[in-house]
Short mmCIF file of C-alpha atoms in Angstrom, two decimals:
data_model
loop_
_atom_site.label_atom_id
_atom_site.label_comp_id
_atom_site.label_asym_id
_atom_site.label_seq_id
_atom_site.Cartn_x
_atom_site.Cartn_y
_atom_site.Cartn_z
CA MET N 197 24.42 38.06 61.31
CA THR N 198 22.26 41.21 61.21
CA LEU N 199 20.29 42.08 58.08
CA GLY N 200 17.60 44.26 59.63
CA ILE N 201 13.87 43.60 59.73
CA ARG N 202 13.34 44.37 56.04
CA GLY N 203 16.33 42.28 55.06
CA TRP N 204 15.12 39.22 56.94
CA ALA N 205 11.58 39.76 55.62
CA VAL N 206 12.83 39.73 52.02
CA TRP N 207 15.01 36.71 52.80
CA GLY N 208 11.95 34.90 54.15
CA LEU N 209 9.93 35.73 51.03
CA ILE N 210 12.75 34.39 48.88
CA GLY N 211 12.73 31.20 50.95
CA ALA N 212 8.99 30.78 50.44
CA THR N 213 9.47 31.32 46.69
CA VAL N 214 12.15 28.63 46.58
CA VAL N 215 9.83 26.15 48.31
CA VAL N 216 7.01 26.82 45.85
CA LEU N 217 9.33 26.47 42.85
CA ALA N 218 10.86 23.27 44.22
CA LEU N 219 7.44 21.66 44.64
CA GLY N 220 6.81 22.23 40.93
CA LEU N 221 9.73 19.97 39.95
CA PRO N 222 9.69 16.15 39.75
CA PRO N 223 12.04 14.86 42.46
CA GLN N 224 12.97 11.54 40.86
CA THR N 225 14.99 12.97 37.96
CA PHE N 226 17.81 15.44 37.42
CA PHE N 227 19.07 18.06 35.01
CA ALA N 228 22.32 16.14 34.43
CA GLY N 229 23.85 12.79 35.33
CA ASP N 230 26.08 14.11 38.11
CA PRO N 231 23.27 14.47 40.69
CA GLY N 232 22.26 10.90 39.90
CA VAL N 233 25.72 9.69 40.92
CA LYS N 234 25.32 11.58 44.19
CA LEU N 235 21.91 10.00 44.82
CA ILE N 236 23.36 6.52 44.30
CA ALA N 237 26.18 7.36 46.73
CA ALA N 238 23.76 8.84 49.30
CA ARG N 239 21.44 5.85 49.22
CA HIS N 240 24.40 3.51 49.66
CA ALA N 241 25.45 5.54 52.71
CA ILE N 242 21.95 5.07 54.14
CA ALA N 243 22.01 1.31 53.56
CA ASN N 244 25.64 0.83 54.68
CA PRO N 245 26.45 3.32 57.45
CA THR N 246 29.60 1.42 58.49
CA ARG N 247 31.21 1.86 55.05
CA PRO N 248 29.32 4.84 53.60
CA VAL N 249 31.67 5.73 50.72
CA GLN N 250 32.41 2.15 49.58
CA ILE N 251 29.61 1.50 47.10
CA ALA N 252 28.62 -2.12 46.56
CA LEU N 253 29.05 -3.51 43.05
CA PRO N 254 26.07 -5.18 41.33
CA GLU N 255 26.04 -8.91 41.95
CA ILE N 256 25.64 -11.98 39.75
CA GLY N 257 25.03 -15.20 41.62
CA GLY N 258 26.06 -13.56 44.87
CA GLU N 259 29.41 -12.42 43.46
CA PRO N 260 30.32 -8.76 42.73
CA ALA N 261 30.50 -7.85 39.04
CA ALA N 262 32.55 -4.79 38.11
CA PHE N 263 30.29 -3.43 35.37
CA VAL N 264 29.66 0.19 36.33
CA ASP N 265 29.66 3.47 34.46
CA ARG N 266 32.62 5.79 34.11
CA PHE N 267 31.61 7.90 37.10
CA PHE N 268 32.49 5.09 39.48
CA ILE N 269 36.00 3.81 40.21
CA VAL N 270 36.24 0.10 40.99
CA HIS N 271 38.47 -0.58 43.98
CA GLY N 272 38.67 -4.22 45.00
CA GLU N 273 35.15 -5.56 45.49
CA HIS N 274 33.51 -2.17 45.78
CA ALA N 275 33.39 1.14 43.92
CA HIS N 276 33.76 4.84 44.73
CA ALA N 277 31.73 7.60 43.13
CA VAL N 278 33.71 10.15 41.14
CA THR N 279 32.15 12.99 43.10
CA PRO N 280 33.09 14.85 46.30
CA GLU N 281 32.27 12.51 49.16
CA LEU N 282 30.90 14.99 51.70
CA PHE N 283 27.70 16.09 49.97
CA PRO N 284 26.13 12.62 49.56
CA LEU N 285 27.05 11.82 53.17
CA VAL N 286 25.39 14.90 54.66
CA SER N 287 22.39 14.55 52.31
CA ALA N 288 21.76 10.92 53.30
CA PRO N 289 19.88 11.68 56.57
CA PHE N 290 17.48 14.04 54.77
CA ILE N 291 16.79 11.42 52.08
CA ALA N 292 16.27 8.75 54.73
CA LEU N 293 13.77 10.97 56.57
CA PHE N 294 11.88 12.60 53.70
CA GLY N 295 12.48 10.40 50.67
CA LEU N 296 13.53 11.90 47.35
CA ARG N 297 12.17 15.33 48.29
CA GLY N 298 14.68 15.32 51.13
CA ALA N 299 17.52 15.38 48.63
CA TYR N 300 16.68 18.98 47.78
CA ILE N 301 16.67 20.38 51.31
CA LEU N 302 20.41 21.07 51.60
CA PRO N 303 20.71 22.79 48.18
CA ALA N 304 17.81 25.10 49.09
CA LEU N 305 19.30 25.83 52.51
CA GLY N 306 22.66 26.44 50.86
CA LEU N 307 21.06 28.98 48.53
CA LEU N 308 19.45 30.83 51.45
CA LEU N 309 22.69 30.75 53.45
CA ALA N 310 24.62 32.14 50.48
CA LEU N 311 22.14 35.01 50.09
CA ALA N 312 22.14 35.90 53.80
CA SER N 313 25.92 35.62 54.14
CA THR N 314 26.57 37.76 51.07
CA ALA N 315 24.24 40.47 52.40
CA TRP N 316 25.94 40.25 55.80
CA LEU N 317 29.36 40.57 54.15
CA ALA N 318 28.17 43.67 52.29
CA LEU N 319 27.03 45.28 55.55
CA LEU N 320 30.23 44.33 57.38
CA LEU N 321 32.23 46.22 54.76
CA ASP N 322 29.85 49.21 54.73
CA ARG N 323 26.78 49.62 56.94
CA ARG N 324 25.29 52.07 54.43
CA ARG N 325 24.68 49.28 51.95
CA SER N 326 21.17 47.91 51.62
CA ALA N 327 20.75 44.26 52.62
CA VAL N 328 17.54 44.14 50.59
CA ALA N 329 19.31 45.32 47.44
CA VAL N 330 22.11 42.76 47.85
CA LEU N 331 19.63 39.94 48.52
CA LEU N 332 17.55 40.75 45.45
CA THR N 333 20.59 41.21 43.22
CA ALA N 334 22.04 37.85 44.31
CA PHE N 335 18.69 36.08 43.94
CA LEU N 336 17.60 37.57 40.61
CA GLY N 337 20.96 38.40 39.09
CA THR N 338 22.96 35.17 39.51
CA PRO N 339 22.44 31.44 38.71
CA LEU N 340 22.17 30.56 42.42
CA LEU N 341 18.45 29.79 42.15
CA PHE N 342 18.98 27.22 39.38
CA TYR N 343 21.50 25.26 41.45
CA GLY N 344 19.50 25.69 44.64
CA LEU N 345 16.65 23.72 43.04
CA GLU N 346 18.77 20.76 41.94
CA PHE N 347 20.42 17.94 43.91
CA TRP N 348 23.86 19.47 43.54
CA GLU N 349 26.34 20.68 46.13
CA HIS N 350 27.10 24.01 44.42
CA THR N 351 24.82 26.22 46.51
CA VAL N 352 25.81 24.41 49.71
CA ALA N 353 29.46 25.16 48.95
CA ALA N 354 28.50 28.74 48.06
CA GLY N 355 26.66 29.17 51.35
CA VAL N 356 29.50 27.78 53.44
CA ALA N 357 32.16 29.75 51.51
CA SER N 358 30.25 33.05 51.73
CA LEU N 359 29.72 32.52 55.45
CA ALA N 360 33.45 31.82 55.83
CA LEU N 361 34.30 34.99 53.92
CA ALA N 362 31.96 37.11 56.07
CA MET N 363 33.37 35.58 59.27
CA PHE N 364 36.93 36.25 58.07
CA VAL N 365 36.12 39.90 57.29
CA GLN N 366 34.33 40.33 60.62
CA ALA N 367 37.27 38.82 62.52
CA SER N 368 39.63 41.19 60.68
CA SER N 369 37.59 44.29 61.48
CA ALA N 370 37.12 43.30 65.11
CA SER N 371 40.77 42.36 65.69
CA ALA N 372 39.49 39.01 66.91
CA GLY N 373 41.52 36.22 68.44
CA SER N 374 43.01 33.30 66.56
CA GLY N 375 40.00 31.08 67.20
CA ARG N 376 37.69 33.05 64.92
CA PHE N 377 40.23 33.13 62.11
CA PHE N 378 40.74 29.40 62.49
CA ALA N 379 36.96 28.82 62.38
CA ALA N 380 36.66 30.86 59.19
CA GLY N 381 39.48 28.80 57.68
CA VAL N 382 37.75 25.55 58.64
CA LEU N 383 34.60 26.70 56.84
CA PHE N 384 36.67 27.49 53.74
CA GLY N 385 37.99 23.92 53.99
CA VAL N 386 34.48 22.47 54.34
CA ALA N 387 33.45 24.38 51.20
CA ALA N 388 36.46 22.86 49.41
CA LEU N 389 35.34 19.38 50.51
CA LEU N 390 31.97 20.11 48.91
CA ARG N 391 33.39 21.63 45.71
CA PRO N 392 37.11 21.43 44.79
CA GLU N 393 37.11 24.86 43.15
CA ALA N 394 36.03 26.39 46.48
CA LEU N 395 39.61 25.80 47.61
CA TRP N 396 40.69 28.59 45.26
CA PHE N 397 37.97 30.88 46.59
CA GLY N 398 39.27 30.41 50.13
CA ALA N 399 42.87 30.88 49.00
CA ALA N 400 41.94 34.08 47.13
CA ALA N 401 40.14 35.43 50.22
CA LEU N 402 43.28 34.96 52.31
CA ILE N 403 45.76 36.19 49.68
CA ALA N 404 43.75 39.38 49.07
CA ALA N 405 43.33 40.10 52.81
CA PRO N 406 45.93 42.97 52.85
CA LEU N 407 43.44 44.95 50.72
CA LEU N 408 40.94 45.09 53.57
CA ARG N 409 40.64 48.37 55.42
CA SER N 410 41.15 46.56 58.73
CA ARG N 411 43.75 44.23 57.35
CA PRO N 412 44.63 41.18 59.45
CA GLY N 413 48.24 40.38 60.24
CA TRP N 414 50.13 37.65 58.47
CA ARG N 415 49.89 35.48 61.57
CA GLN N 416 46.10 35.74 61.55
CA ILE N 417 45.99 34.93 57.83
CA ALA N 418 48.24 31.93 58.49
CA VAL N 419 45.89 30.74 61.25
CA ALA N 420 42.94 30.91 58.84
CA GLY N 421 45.01 28.99 56.30
CA ALA N 422 45.76 26.38 58.95
CA GLY N 423 42.02 26.01 59.59
CA LEU N 424 41.44 25.44 55.88
CA VAL N 425 44.13 22.74 55.75
CA ALA N 426 42.86 21.11 58.96
CA ALA N 427 39.43 20.58 57.40
CA LEU N 428 41.03 18.71 54.48
CA ILE N 429 43.24 16.40 56.56
CA PRO N 430 40.66 13.67 57.39
CA LEU N 431 39.82 13.08 53.71
CA GLU N 432 43.49 13.11 52.77
CA LEU N 433 44.37 10.58 55.47
CA TYR N 434 41.54 8.28 54.37
CA THR N 435 42.65 8.58 50.74
CA LEU N 436 46.27 7.74 51.56
CA ILE N 437 45.32 4.76 53.70
CA HIS N 438 42.58 3.36 51.46
CA PHE N 439 44.00 4.06 47.99
CA GLY N 440 47.70 4.42 48.68
CA HIS N 441 47.92 7.77 46.88
CA PRO N 442 46.97 11.36 47.77
CA LEU N 443 44.29 11.99 45.13
CA PRO N 444 40.67 11.32 46.23
CA PRO N 445 38.34 9.68 43.68
CA HIS N 446 36.72 12.90 42.49
CA ILE N 447 40.18 14.16 41.49
CA ALA N 448 41.85 10.91 40.40
CA GLY N 449 38.75 9.86 38.44
CA ASN N 450 38.55 13.16 36.58
CA PRO N 451 41.95 13.36 34.89
CA GLY N 452 41.20 16.15 32.42
CA LEU N 453 43.75 18.43 34.10
CA PHE N 454 46.54 15.92 33.58
CA GLU N 455 45.74 14.82 30.02
CA GLY N 456 45.82 16.45 26.60
CA ASP N 457 47.00 19.92 25.63
CA TRP N 458 46.78 22.04 28.79
CA MET N 459 47.00 25.38 26.98
CA SER N 460 44.42 24.37 24.41
CA MET N 461 42.04 23.44 27.22
CA ARG N 462 42.54 26.85 28.89
CA ARG N 463 41.72 28.64 25.64
CA SER N 464 38.64 26.47 25.22
CA LEU N 465 37.48 27.24 28.76
CA LEU N 466 37.90 30.98 28.30
CA ALA N 467 35.93 30.85 25.06
CA THR N 468 33.14 28.67 26.48
CA TRP N 469 32.76 30.51 29.77
CA PHE N 470 33.22 34.13 28.73
CA ILE N 471 32.75 34.50 24.96
CA SER N 472 30.39 31.84 23.59
CA GLN N 473 26.65 32.40 23.28
CA SER N 474 25.80 29.13 25.05
CA ARG N 475 23.98 28.81 28.35
CA SER N 476 27.38 28.04 29.92
CA ASN N 477 28.45 31.66 29.43
CA PHE N 478 29.26 33.42 32.71
CA TRP N 479 27.69 36.71 31.59
CA ARG N 480 24.74 35.51 29.53
CA VAL N 481 22.84 34.08 32.49
CA ALA N 482 23.76 36.98 34.79
CA PRO N 483 24.15 40.20 32.78
CA ALA N 484 23.50 42.31 35.88
CA ILE N 485 26.89 41.18 37.20
CA LEU N 486 28.54 43.22 34.45
CA LEU N 487 27.67 46.25 36.59
CA ALA N 488 30.39 45.11 39.00
CA PHE N 489 32.96 46.19 36.42
CA VAL N 490 31.51 49.63 35.64
CA TRP N 491 34.41 52.00 36.27
CA ARG N 492 34.11 55.39 37.83
CA PRO N 493 36.88 57.54 39.40
CA THR N 494 35.98 56.56 42.96
CA SER N 495 35.40 52.87 42.27
CA TYR N 496 38.45 51.48 44.01
CA PHE N 497 40.22 54.37 45.72
CA GLY N 498 39.60 56.55 48.77
CA ALA N 499 36.20 55.89 50.31
CA ALA N 500 35.67 52.88 48.02
CA ALA N 501 38.66 51.15 49.59
CA ARG N 502 36.99 51.55 52.96
CA ARG N 503 33.92 49.80 51.53
CA GLY N 504 35.99 46.75 50.59
CA ARG N 505 35.56 47.12 46.84
CA PRO N 506 39.21 46.37 45.96
CA TYR N 507 39.14 43.31 48.20
CA LEU N 508 35.92 41.93 46.72
CA LEU N 509 37.13 42.44 43.17
CA ALA N 510 40.49 40.82 43.94
CA VAL N 511 38.84 37.77 45.53
CA ALA N 512 36.53 37.26 42.54
CA VAL N 513 39.18 37.78 39.85
CA LEU N 514 41.92 35.78 41.58
CA ALA N 515 39.62 32.87 42.37
CA ALA N 516 38.27 32.83 38.80
CA ALA N 517 41.80 32.86 37.39
CA LEU N 518 42.82 29.91 39.56
CA VAL N 519 39.73 27.95 38.47
CA VAL N 520 40.45 28.61 34.81
CA LEU N 521 44.03 27.43 35.29
CA THR N 522 43.03 24.17 36.99
CA ALA N 523 39.56 23.13 35.76
CA PRO N 524 39.58 19.60 34.24
CA ASN N 525 36.69 20.40 31.87
CA ASP N 526 34.10 23.07 31.11
CA GLY N 527 31.48 21.71 33.53
CA GLY N 528 29.21 20.07 30.97
CA ALA N 529 25.46 20.54 31.35
CA GLN N 530 24.93 23.67 33.39
CA TRP N 531 23.27 27.07 33.63
CA GLY N 532 26.05 29.64 33.63
CA THR N 533 29.51 28.50 34.69
CA ARG N 534 28.98 26.20 37.66
CA TYR N 535 32.69 26.05 38.47
CA LEU N 536 32.60 29.84 38.92
CA LEU N 537 29.40 30.05 40.94
CA LEU N 538 31.22 31.31 44.05
CA GLU N 539 32.74 34.22 42.13
CA TYR N 540 29.26 35.65 41.58
CA LEU N 541 28.96 36.35 45.33
CA PRO N 542 31.50 39.19 45.77
CA LEU N 543 30.62 40.52 42.32
CA THR N 544 26.98 40.77 43.46
CA ILE N 545 27.97 43.32 46.10
CA LEU N 546 29.96 45.35 43.57
CA ALA N 547 27.05 45.28 41.11
CA THR N 548 24.71 46.46 43.87
CA ASP N 549 27.08 49.36 44.60
CA THR N 550 26.91 50.41 40.96
CA LEU N 551 23.11 50.22 41.00
CA ALA N 552 23.03 52.43 44.10
CA TYR N 553 25.40 54.91 42.47
CA VAL N 554 23.32 55.04 39.27
CA ALA N 555 20.14 55.56 41.27
CA ARG N 556 21.72 58.45 43.21
CA PHE N 557 23.26 59.96 40.08
CA LEU N 558 20.06 59.86 38.04
CA GLY N 559 17.95 60.97 40.98
CA THR N 560 19.83 64.24 41.56
CA ARG N 561 20.83 67.15 39.35
CA ARG N 562 24.11 68.99 39.63
CA ARG N 563 24.87 72.64 39.00
CA THR N 564 28.11 74.53 39.31
CA THR N 565 28.22 77.79 41.27
CA ARG N 566 31.00 80.01 42.52
CA ALA N 567 30.90 78.04 45.74
CA GLY N 568 31.43 74.82 43.81
CA GLU N 569 29.25 71.96 42.64
CA LYS N 570 25.93 71.53 44.37
CA THR N 571 23.34 68.80 44.10
CA ALA N 572 19.60 69.03 44.39
CA SER N 573 16.71 66.63 44.02
CA ARG N 574 15.21 66.29 40.57
CA SER N 575 11.56 66.73 39.81
CA ALA N 576 9.13 63.86 40.35
CA ALA N 577 9.62 62.81 36.71
CA GLY N 578 13.37 62.98 37.11
CA ARG N 579 13.28 60.87 40.25
CA ALA N 580 11.27 58.26 38.39
CA VAL N 581 14.15 57.65 35.96
CA PRO N 582 16.38 55.63 38.33
CA VAL N 583 13.36 53.70 39.59
CA LEU N 584 12.43 52.81 36.01
CA ALA N 585 16.03 51.84 35.16
CA VAL N 586 16.32 49.53 38.16
CA ALA N 587 12.86 48.09 37.48
CA ILE N 588 13.82 47.23 33.90
CA LEU N 589 17.00 45.53 35.08
CA ALA N 590 15.09 43.59 37.76
CA ALA N 591 12.44 42.51 35.26
CA GLY N 592 15.09 41.33 32.80
CA SER N 593 16.87 39.38 35.51
CA ALA N 594 13.59 37.84 36.68
CA TRP N 595 12.87 36.79 33.09
CA LEU N 596 16.25 35.04 32.95
CA GLN N 597 15.41 33.23 36.18
CA ARG N 598 12.13 32.16 34.59
CA SER N 599 14.10 30.81 31.62
CA SER N 600 16.45 28.91 33.90
CA TYR N 601 13.52 27.37 35.76
CA LYS N 602 11.86 26.34 32.49
CA GLU N 603 15.16 24.80 31.33
CA LEU N 604 15.51 22.87 34.58
CA ARG N 605 11.89 21.75 34.69
CA GLY N 606 11.86 20.77 31.02
CA ALA N 607 14.94 18.57 31.42
CA LYS N 608 13.61 16.94 34.58
CA LEU N 609 10.21 16.23 32.98
CA THR N 610 11.91 14.67 29.96
CA TYR N 611 14.01 12.41 32.17
CA ALA N 612 10.93 11.65 34.28
CA ARG N 613 9.30 10.05 31.24
CA LEU N 614 12.48 8.06 30.68
CA VAL N 615 12.52 6.88 34.30
CA ASP N 616 8.84 5.88 34.06
CA PHE N 617 9.65 3.81 30.98
CA VAL N 618 12.58 2.08 32.71
CA GLU N 619 10.43 1.39 35.75
CA ASP N 620 7.63 -0.10 33.66
CA GLU N 621 9.94 -2.28 31.56
CA THR N 622 12.07 -3.71 34.36
CA THR N 623 11.31 -5.78 37.44
CA PRO N 624 12.34 -4.91 41.02
CA GLY N 625 15.51 -6.80 41.88
CA GLY N 626 15.96 -7.86 38.27
CA PRO N 627 19.07 -7.34 36.13
CA VAL N 628 19.16 -4.41 33.71
CA ILE N 629 22.01 -4.31 31.18
CA THR N 630 22.78 -1.22 29.13
CA ASP N 631 25.57 0.16 26.99
CA LEU N 632 24.44 3.73 27.69
CA TRP N 633 26.93 5.04 30.24
CA TRP N 634 24.53 7.72 31.49
CA LEU N 635 21.38 5.64 31.92
CA ASP N 636 21.97 4.45 35.48
CA GLN N 637 22.59 8.09 36.46
CA ALA N 638 19.40 9.32 34.80
CA ALA N 639 17.46 6.49 36.44
CA ALA N 640 19.29 6.74 39.77
CA SER N 641 16.00 6.84 41.66
CA LEU N 642 15.57 3.17 40.63
CA ALA N 643 19.14 2.11 41.33
CA ASP N 644 18.37 0.69 44.78
CA SER N 645 15.58 -1.53 43.40
CA ARG N 646 17.23 -2.73 40.16
CA ARG N 647 20.61 -4.24 39.37
CA PHE N 648 22.17 -2.04 36.69
CA PHE N 649 25.09 -3.42 34.68
CA VAL N 650 26.75 -0.81 32.46
CA VAL N 651 28.88 -2.28 29.65
CA SER N 652 31.15 -0.60 27.15
CA GLY N 653 30.26 -2.75 24.14
CA ALA N 654 29.37 -6.16 22.76
CA GLU N 655 32.29 -7.97 24.43
CA GLN N 656 31.34 -6.85 27.93
CA GLY N 657 27.65 -7.33 27.10
CA ALA N 658 28.30 -10.94 26.13
CA GLU N 659 30.31 -11.46 29.34
CA VAL N 660 27.49 -10.17 31.55
CA LEU N 661 24.87 -12.26 29.75
CA HIS N 662 27.08 -15.35 30.01
CA ARG N 663 27.53 -14.90 33.75
CA LEU N 664 23.82 -14.23 34.28
CA SER N 665 23.02 -17.33 32.25
CA GLU N 666 25.41 -19.41 34.33
CA ALA N 667 23.70 -18.03 37.46
CA ARG N 668 20.36 -19.20 35.97
CA GLU N 669 18.79 -15.75 35.92
CA PRO N 670 15.42 -16.47 34.24
CA ALA N 671 14.84 -13.13 32.51
CA ILE N 672 16.76 -9.93 31.87
CA THR N 673 16.15 -6.57 30.24
CA LEU N 674 18.50 -4.82 27.84
CA LEU N 675 18.14 -1.03 27.49
CA ARG N 676 19.64 0.41 24.33
CA HIS N 677 19.38 3.39 22.01
CA PRO N 678 19.04 3.18 18.21
CA VAL N 679 21.87 5.68 17.67
CA ASP N 680 24.05 5.58 20.78
CA SER N 681 24.14 1.76 21.01
CA PRO N 682 26.31 0.38 18.19
CA GLY N 683 26.10 -3.17 16.86
CA PRO N 684 23.36 -5.83 16.92
CA VAL N 685 22.10 -7.53 20.07
CA SER N 686 22.92 -10.93 18.55
CA ALA N 687 26.60 -10.40 19.41
CA TRP N 688 25.63 -10.25 23.09
CA LEU N 689 23.78 -13.59 23.01
CA ALA N 690 26.48 -15.89 21.62
CA ARG N 691 27.66 -17.33 24.94
CA SER N 692 24.35 -17.42 26.79
CA CYS N 693 21.07 -19.31 26.84
CA TYR N 694 19.00 -16.18 26.34
CA THR N 695 16.64 -15.69 23.45
CA PHE N 696 14.48 -12.79 22.33
CA ASP N 697 11.13 -12.42 24.08
CA LYS N 698 9.76 -8.98 23.22
CA GLU N 699 10.82 -5.42 22.50
CA ARG N 700 9.33 -2.04 23.29
CA GLY N 701 10.37 1.51 22.51
CA SER N 702 9.83 4.78 24.33
CA GLY N 703 9.15 8.27 23.11
CA GLU N 704 12.54 9.31 24.51
CA GLY N 705 14.43 6.97 22.18
CA LEU N 706 15.08 4.08 24.55
CA ILE N 707 14.50 0.49 23.47
CA ALA N 708 13.74 -2.20 26.04
CA ILE N 709 14.66 -5.70 24.83
CA HIS N 710 13.36 -8.50 27.03
CA LEU N 711 15.26 -11.78 27.00
CA LYS N 712 14.35 -15.10 28.60
CA ARG N 713 16.54 -18.03 29.47
CA SER N 714 15.50 -20.89 27.21
CA CYS N 715 17.82 -23.79 28.06
CA SER N 716 17.95 -26.13 31.05
CA ARG N 717 21.71 -26.30 31.59
#
């Protein structure tokens, strides 16, 4: 991977910036509940290395109790997180070594790998491209930074997938042996293990391969495809043996694709991701990427084909189409469209090409003579125009990155206050019962020191309290919300010996109700 001295220098400065920004965020909370599920899974892998994906159920009187939130599937006397298994497993060593800060190492490294690999891909397709320009466009002009600062696998998948794409293109241009194509395919498969939608990115890269200038043969494409499949086989074998069906938990436990009106869901996704004014909009958080679609006569023919532009566009569009056709939901809380994060990578190169073209066009003047059209440099004022245009675009993109950081930091600080409240109102090792399905995810940093029981209503709440009472648990804490928790607490107490002790509220809307066991039986 060669980016040149300036390219690596800029990459290093970006890395230093990421470290500084990461240190300004509280590590014990998350932007959404999904990273909390991954933290619970990672910590279980640390504590139980012989069965790392089989998460222990909370216990009452030494017996497992299947009261968990909807993002865990109960299987026998254990549970499985409804999240891709690989990311928590590979994050576990970093958390074990560095604590909660260690959880953010892989996402940051994934971000840096995605930037370097995208710049390398751009140079592989055309050495005249600027690695610095591609790096800055990818860093400032896409949502990669947002996801690189959160405990999410998106940037790790983006880094692995972009490296796979660059290796595939390099193997094609060098007429390499089967081993390099197979290795690229394996990396596509690893990316798919991290994020399911990365499977479509890898498939699109192989399907669009005939558009490359140095197009690989069908046998070489098939070898890369075999590498992709080979990477998926271990998980598939485990799923078949352990569950008796081919769908892993993160697919089987997320049935949106198989339920409801499929066409209505596709229309909703298109509207949310590409038309709405929400922060989930693909374009709103990365307007610079629109430059990838600026059409000019030489965009995709002649010399442009030699630069890989048709291939890059085909990969991005085909992969995005496949994601839209198969996504189970819109991605929920996010900055931009997280299911389409990988598609930003090839579009970044195309947007950078347009920027370079605009800079050249505005920086020269053309005049027609009998000998044909000639170009000449503009005056100093004229040459300042493209610099000013690019500077304005960079400043606008940087401002959007500032907004994304403020959004991320604001959410994490809010949840940090919630976690502090839960920590203050509960006792280590003690039982915590809640009917808020998201609370154990938001307070995942406490999950290894508290026993969380998540119930769906008064009936399950009464069952948990009854079993805790029978196990002679002296005191428990209920965590509820005045709006999201329906019904009175009295319905939970009917079959137990617990009575009201005290109640406290938090500024974030939580109510902690402390109960004590008041009978001797």
